[in-house]
Amino acid sequence: MMWRSPLARVRDALRGQKVREKDLRNLVSNLPYEGLDKWKQPNRYFPGNSIKTSKYTLLLFIPMNLFEQFHRLANLYFVGLAILNFVPVVNAFQPEVALIPICVILCLTAMKDAWEDFRRYQSDKRLNSMPCLIYSRKVKQFVERYWKDVRVGDFVKVVCNEIVPADLLLLHTSDPNGVCHIETANLDGETNLKQRRVVPGVCITDPEFEAESFNSIVVCEKPNINLNHFKCYVEKPDKDKVGAGIENLLLRGCTVRNTDHAVGFVVYAGHETKAMLNNNGPRYKRSKQERRLNIDVMFCVILLLTMCLVGALGHYLWLQTLPGLPPYLVPHSNGHLDSPSLSSFYMFFTMIILLQVLIPISLYVSIELVKIAQIFFITNDIDLYDEETDSQIQCRALNITEDLGQIEYIFTDKTGTLTENKMVFRRCSIMGTEYPHKENAIRQAVLTEPDSDEEVIFTQAPQALQTQWSLDSDDVNRKDTMHHHGSRRKVPGTAHSDVAFSSPLETEVTPDKKLLQQISGAESTSVSRKIDAYLDFFLALAICNTVVVSMATAQRQRAAGHLHSFQTNNPLNPLSSFVRTVSSLRRSLTSYQRKSKRNRTISVDSSIEEDHFNPPVKLEGSGGNTGAQTCSLHVPRSSSEPAVTPDMVCYEAESPDEAALVYAAKAYGFILLGRTPDSVTVRLPSGEDLRFEVLDTLTFDSNRKRMSVLVRHPISKEYVLYTKGADYAIMELLGTPYAERLKGNQKNIAADTQQHLDYYAKEGLRTLCIAKKVLSGREYESWSADRHRALAAIENREQLIMDTAVQIETNLTLLGATGIEDRLQENVPDTITALREAGIQVWVLTGDKPETAVNIGYACRLLEEEDLVINMSCKNKLTCTSILDCTLEEVRRYVADPRNVDTTPDISLVIDGRTLAMTLSSDLQERFVELAKHCRSVLCCRVTPLQKSAVVKIIREKLKVMTLAVGDGANDVNMIQAADVGIGISGQEGMQAVMMSDFAISRFKHLKKLLLVHGHWCNSRLANMIIYFFYKNTANVNLLFWYQFFCGFTATAMIDYWLMIFFNLFFTSAPPIMFGILDKDISAEMLLGVPELYRTGQGSGEYRFSTFWVSMLDAFYQSLVCFFIPYLAYRGSDMDIFSFGTPVNTISLFTILLHLSIEIKAWTVVHWVIMLGSVALYFIVTLAYSAICVTCNAYWTLQSQMVDPMFYLVCIITTVVALLPRYTFHVLKNSIAPSPLEQARHLDRMDPITRDQWIKEWRSFRGGGQVKRSGLSVPPSPTLGTSVEAYPPSPTASEITGDEFTLNVISENYNRPVHT
Amino acid sequence: MMASTYNAKDEDGHITVAGPGGGTLRSRKPENTAFKQQRLPAWQPILTAGTVLPAFFVIGLIFIPIGIGLYVTSNNIKEFEIDYTGVDMSSPCFNCSQNFSWNSTRPCTCSIPFYLDQPYESNVFMYYGLSNFYQNHRRYVKSRDDSQLNGDSEALTKPSKECEPYAFHDNKPIAPCGAIANSMFNDSLELFYNDPNGTKVQIHLMKTGIAWWTDKHVKFRNPGGNNPNLTVAFQGTTKPVNWRKPVYELDSDQENDGFINEDFIVWMRTAALPTFRKLYRIIQKKKDMVLTLPRGNYTLEVVYNYPVRSFEGRKRMILSTISWMGGKNPFLGIAYITVGSVCFFLGVVLLIIHHKYGNRNNSADISN
């Protein structure tokens, strides 16, 4: 290394700082500089790829860790006290001893930190030394290096199933289309394959990548945390800029799949990678109890200061009354005494040292321990384990377990949370004609028979299976057959979480006969095959999506160096993919029947080939055969025939709706065969393959609520835009009618479709509208220029891209609509009923239409038949205000009505997003909240993610209640973060919600046990433990305080200092922790059986202001007893200080422990061991200590006391007197006015059969018709269809959308919900 | 990876690379054990009138007899107390109490006559009592060096800092150092029985056996091991400032001299409360005599050394017999009787409550 002047180094460092801070970074290839000194490297300012997440180094561990620890206030208090001990004037007994507690706590924490840091260090080391391939100019090829050697500007090659070592800008892949598939499970838990594309036109895609020819400059933004956005452009030597985005970026931590190899340019390395920036460890939230606790600690501080002040004052007065210079006043070394005022000033501090235990510092440590144990128990609960996905509950926030027991409001998402988010295509409407798909419905009904799914599969269609086996036997190898048998056995715990559909039949659609005829008719009749709406409709279904096609046989091979993700590593993956194969085999039965020829190859479709007069150069030769190409890379058997049959096709969709639509299209013969960034290949029912050139994809976003794909029709050469989206988003954009001949019909079609859509919504189906638009060449040209500009922009790029999308999505032609069913998850109605009985208000916030939401509301018993449903939707603020006032008035009257006193006011509110936005404005907020307070349930429809979180925030702040938000998708993240407790459901929609949540569950029903049982337990355990802790410390410390009145307030302790410290550190620390971990006031069965018990925890629960002060008063009383009975018994005797302290200390121990045993509700073996162990420990340690330490004050005191019968007599009577009031109080309360909890405990002791009987009786008594009603309103199968039949058909669509506002308040006849 | 179970804090969102067996077939299903599922068999006591009734009666029934026993025992203890501070002009010790100096060489004596109206049968314990003497003052309690008292030669010459300012005098270490030793009670009390026939019989007072055995034999040791010559052992040290003679001249008896002098040991066990008594002497019951102290007139001869006027203290001499429960104190007996009665009463109240409400519990319903 050459010598450089220090100044140059400093300058260099400063410049590096500036370069790193700049908004844009210019990166160039490292290759020309290879082998040069570090300071000549152009990319030297950017961090390398080695990571270091460990906080400490070996040498600096102690000072750094201490520094870290002293950031905590509690520790500072401790240290402050320890220092105070060393101040000579305060006359501490043994300053060194005062260090013990703080040292113990610091050491424990340091050990924990060191262990964690060591683990981090090891994992860093392992990561840094993972192998990877970096291009080297010297060797002229990729050489194997380690991850830590990767630098910004390097070219890195990743092969299949390897993990990407840094954020790479994709330049080259083995795939001829420049596509690389990645799995981002390690980043966001999503297991579906995602496509990434090479930056177009930067590297000429030779078969081999030439790194040295790369001479462009990569300009990218500063590293940021957003995993889904990346802005960058590549400036070629000829100043041509090519935009690149997240679709060109391979993120560190992703796994390359289905792609042989890919080469990328390192843009971010090490800590600047998006994956590392997203690493922010577990979340820290403060629970409500903790906030209360801090207030009470403040009270303790005030109490302590008061006591010290009393001591100081007392000391002053005592000194004042002394007539002379008594021999017991010890002067200073210089022989004179302090003045009374000065010495009482010092006394104040001495008192603080003496009474320091009053501040329960150990409480914080204990709470942490207790919470860890609580989380242990929650995660290990077998009832919260989901067999299907093999996932436990995850506790991501470590310190809000007790908040689970205080929830008053639950805000839940609908799709994926209440429902399965397993979409099944149910109905569709094309050009205003409805196709009910009855056959499909019948089949689905059979399927939903519980517990017989698998059997059904194989009993239902054995014939079909066998036929297919014989037909396609060459496609199915032996291995698959074995898997087949495996699947028949129905392995328990079989996990298929990789794709949206766990059961093959869920994807299957039985086509509607009428529609099939229509299609075949259209196919045969339409001359040019380009203007038929039916064909267009299905083409749109097949094309307008982002579904990735993979081959079922191309099983994803997991590499040996497999990444651990929290998501289950699915060992049965091949099996599930095989199940898919089987299903597609069966499906092909229907679609193949019409096929003239089997094993048709795609590339030789002459009609397409001929039409290719202007294909992109780079795709030449590959034709539409991408599917086969990718496939052949990984199909184990080296098949020479590139045949792609639909059987092998397997769809990987980011959202289940899309997959459902693609499968539906497939059922009608429109089979999506392959998708590359530039093309989509679809097989038509006629067996012909069409390859559409994809000009652009306007991806879905929640503002537009639609997505579009712009393709060029291979036959007609038209530029066609297919759009699908929410009905209201599409309906607004309709323009020209479909075709000339249908002129004037368009409006009709729209109206008819709207009617069908409303009907679908009533049935609880999710609706989507499909539309198309044909663009002229000129239109396209101008638009694409805009688009190109927007894509290359770095500033304000999202906005620009969206603008271009909006620009083109106008004047659409409606093709039709689809209805997709999303079934309710199991036990959702039960869970909601239980939560409501537990006094929790449940709100549903959904993006769906009001009709859909209301239906789901009824199906999951959020709304009851006789509820009063208020439907609010208005278009302007004025009406909104009046409607709100009016409703509020009505509701108040309703509630105040004496006829309704006995009945619970079952008012429900349905409100849509637009109205909600108005009501949430600051002037209407109060009224809305007031109204919502009266409502039993609230449904908010068509709300945006931001509105979701706004609702949560407002309710939380205005009503000062504990809120819980539960959701499964990215759109729920805001809400989850806004609520006190955020729960993510690890469902079908990726893992964003789970990542941001405090707890992640796999099914909605788990919420019941999580809240009702664990929430209650955690809450009551922790509350009781905290109260007990305060009591314990106060009771113990006050003994010393009372003694001050008899020693001239000189801060003398009658207990040996060591024993005093041991008392808190060992003798009485384990029982309360055990109490906080294991105490079980009521059994889980009882809590689940009687959800009302949950109400005891709501509000402030068991840890209230009053309970705190009652226990403090009790502590004062007990300490008075514990001090004054021995005092009176030994007064005037020849008792010495420490002999007097011994019985007092022993009494204190017994009182404290027996007090706890009054509070313990259930004694298990652990309880006995710890309680008796504590007593034994006290005696053993004290006896040993006072026998061994000859020069100690306590020498032989306990021994001499223990041979004195008076000791036992004093101990017994004092303990009895101290505990008598609390004991009697408990007895009287339990006998005369038992609380619900105590009654439940009574029941708990009965044998299970009697208890269940009792619960049943009690419920029927209390709920009246409720139980009966549940039998009616909940159909045996939780599908939506059945419950909807009873629902009155809606009048017309216009009444919902057209009116200025609608308001339905039914005060007289509220027996059924009325909609207008 | 970023999502984690509760303990994955350690991982901190790392991409953790497992070994070759990464994707083994291990279910995450929690173990179905009683402990993990929180189903440990438990005893669930519920405190209701019915269940605790026996406890209250049992406590009442046990406590009341104990209390009576204690009360009777306490009452049987004979105790005689005489204040000889000399505050009143009429008191024989008035003169002595007036002029005082710690280092007075001329002893002031006074004698106080008293009459015992009850004979003392068994061993009689003679105490001196001090009032308003805060032996439990924080700094006073600390002002001693236990190592020195334990015979540590190092500590003998270099007393602990705790002894300050009574650690050195004239640059010589004080033995025993500290304020406690310095303020040792130094009155001499002697008891004479005035025989009805006029003769004054001195009653033999036992000096030993008044300290704890462990104190005398373990905690307190003279320096220099078994060296019989204490003067040599204590060479180089000086007596506490207020003392009139050095520690090795406390008693002529070798076994009761120096640090193991029992009067000294008793004094060093600092009293818990400002009004206390300390055992001074024991009057042993003689074998031939029926009574240790017969009824009659006695004289207490006091060599008045100890000043108490500076803190308005009082000095008392106490004669007491003791029982298994120590000295006379009726409190505990009364307390037991009271608590026993209260428990019994509560038991009765609970019985009534149990009758009124007891059956309701079985058919109770949970009201909110």
PDB file of N, CA and C in Angstrom, chain A residues 579-599:
ATOM      1  N   VAL A 579     -49.971 -32.757  -6.258  1.00  0.00           N
ATOM      2  CA  VAL A 579     -51.414 -32.711  -6.146  1.00  0.00           C
ATOM      3  C   VAL A 579     -51.980 -31.783  -7.197  1.00  0.00           C
ATOM      4  N   ARG A 580     -51.251 -30.701  -7.369  1.00  0.00           N
ATOM      5  CA  ARG A 580     -51.674 -29.778  -8.414  1.00  0.00           C
ATOM      6  C   ARG A 580     -51.661 -30.467  -9.779  1.00  0.00           C
ATOM      7  N   THR A 581     -50.613 -31.232  -9.986  1.00  0.00           N
ATOM      8  CA  THR A 581     -50.505 -31.913 -11.265  1.00  0.00           C
ATOM      9  C   THR A 581     -51.719 -32.788 -11.491  1.00  0.00           C
ATOM     10  N   VAL A 582     -52.023 -33.522 -10.451  1.00  0.00           N
ATOM     11  CA  VAL A 582     -53.143 -34.437 -10.572  1.00  0.00           C
ATOM     12  C   VAL A 582     -54.391 -33.664 -10.946  1.00  0.00           C
ATOM     13  N   SER A 583     -54.573 -32.559 -10.280  1.00  0.00           N
ATOM     14  CA  SER A 583     -55.782 -31.804 -10.539  1.00  0.00           C
ATOM     15  C   SER A 583     -55.786 -31.290 -11.968  1.00  0.00           C
ATOM     16  N   SER A 584     -54.641 -30.851 -12.397  1.00  0.00           N
ATOM     17  CA  SER A 584     -54.648 -30.325 -13.752  1.00  0.00           C
ATOM     18  C   SER A 584     -54.837 -31.448 -14.765  1.00  0.00           C
ATOM     19  N   LEU A 585     -54.388 -32.615 -14.378  1.00  0.00           N
ATOM     20  CA  LEU A 585     -54.628 -33.746 -15.255  1.00  0.00           C
ATOM     21  C   LEU A 585     -56.120 -33.960 -15.424  1.00  0.00           C
ATOM     22  N   ARG A 586     -56.767 -33.909 -14.291  1.00  0.00           N
ATOM     23  CA  ARG A 586     -58.199 -34.155 -14.348  1.00  0.00           C
ATOM     24  C   ARG A 586     -58.908 -33.049 -15.114  1.00  0.00           C
ATOM     25  N   ARG A 587     -58.424 -31.886 -14.868  1.00  0.00           N
ATOM     26  CA  ARG A 587     -59.054 -30.754 -15.512  1.00  0.00           C
ATOM     27  C   ARG A 587     -58.904 -30.868 -17.025  1.00  0.00           C
ATOM     28  N   SER A 588     -57.770 -31.381 -17.379  1.00  0.00           N
ATOM     29  CA  SER A 588     -57.509 -31.447 -18.809  1.00  0.00           C
ATOM     30  C   SER A 588     -58.493 -32.364 -19.506  1.00  0.00           C
ATOM     31  N   LEU A 589     -59.095 -33.228 -18.750  1.00  0.00           N
ATOM     32  CA  LEU A 589     -60.096 -34.094 -19.346  1.00  0.00           C
ATOM     33  C   LEU A 589     -61.118 -33.286 -20.124  1.00  0.00           C
ATOM     34  N   THR A 590     -61.594 -32.270 -19.441  1.00  0.00           N
ATOM     35  CA  THR A 590     -62.630 -31.486 -20.074  1.00  0.00           C
ATOM     36  C   THR A 590     -62.072 -30.670 -21.228  1.00  0.00           C
ATOM     37  N   SER A 591     -60.942 -30.116 -20.991  1.00  0.00           N
ATOM     38  CA  SER A 591     -60.453 -29.211 -22.012  1.00  0.00           C
ATOM     39  C   SER A 591     -59.854 -29.966 -23.204  1.00  0.00           C
ATOM     40  N   TYR A 592     -59.477 -31.162 -22.930  1.00  0.00           N
ATOM     41  CA  TYR A 592     -58.808 -31.884 -24.014  1.00  0.00           C
ATOM     42  C   TYR A 592     -59.765 -32.565 -24.973  1.00  0.00           C
ATOM     43  N   GLN A 593     -60.957 -32.703 -24.453  1.00  0.00           N
ATOM     44  CA  GLN A 593     -61.869 -33.487 -25.271  1.00  0.00           C
ATOM     45  C   GLN A 593     -62.032 -32.884 -26.676  1.00  0.00           C
ATOM     46  N   ARG A 594     -61.973 -31.584 -26.678  1.00  0.00           N
ATOM     47  CA  ARG A 594     -62.198 -30.934 -27.971  1.00  0.00           C
ATOM     48  C   ARG A 594     -60.926 -30.850 -28.789  1.00  0.00           C
ATOM     49  N   LYS A 595     -59.862 -31.246 -28.190  1.00  0.00           N
ATOM     50  CA  LYS A 595     -58.611 -31.044 -28.914  1.00  0.00           C
ATOM     51  C   LYS A 595     -58.403 -32.117 -29.971  1.00  0.00           C
ATOM     52  N   SER A 596     -58.009 -31.680 -31.083  1.00  0.00           N
ATOM     53  CA  SER A 596     -57.844 -32.639 -32.161  1.00  0.00           C
ATOM     54  C   SER A 596     -56.542 -33.403 -31.997  1.00  0.00           C
ATOM     55  N   LYS A 597     -55.576 -32.726 -31.502  1.00  0.00           N
ATOM     56  CA  LYS A 597     -54.251 -33.330 -31.513  1.00  0.00           C
ATOM     57  C   LYS A 597     -53.604 -33.175 -30.131  1.00  0.00           C
ATOM     58  N   ARG A 598     -53.028 -34.205 -29.641  1.00  0.00           N
ATOM     59  CA  ARG A 598     -52.332 -34.089 -28.374  1.00  0.00           C
ATOM     60  C   ARG A 598     -50.897 -33.685 -28.641  1.00  0.00           C
ATOM     61  N   ASN A 599     -50.286 -33.175 -27.618  1.00  0.00           N
ATOM     62  CA  ASN A 599     -48.873 -32.805 -27.729  1.00  0.00           C
ATOM     63  C   ASN A 599     -48.608 -31.847 -28.878  1.00  0.00           C
TER      64      ASN A 599
END
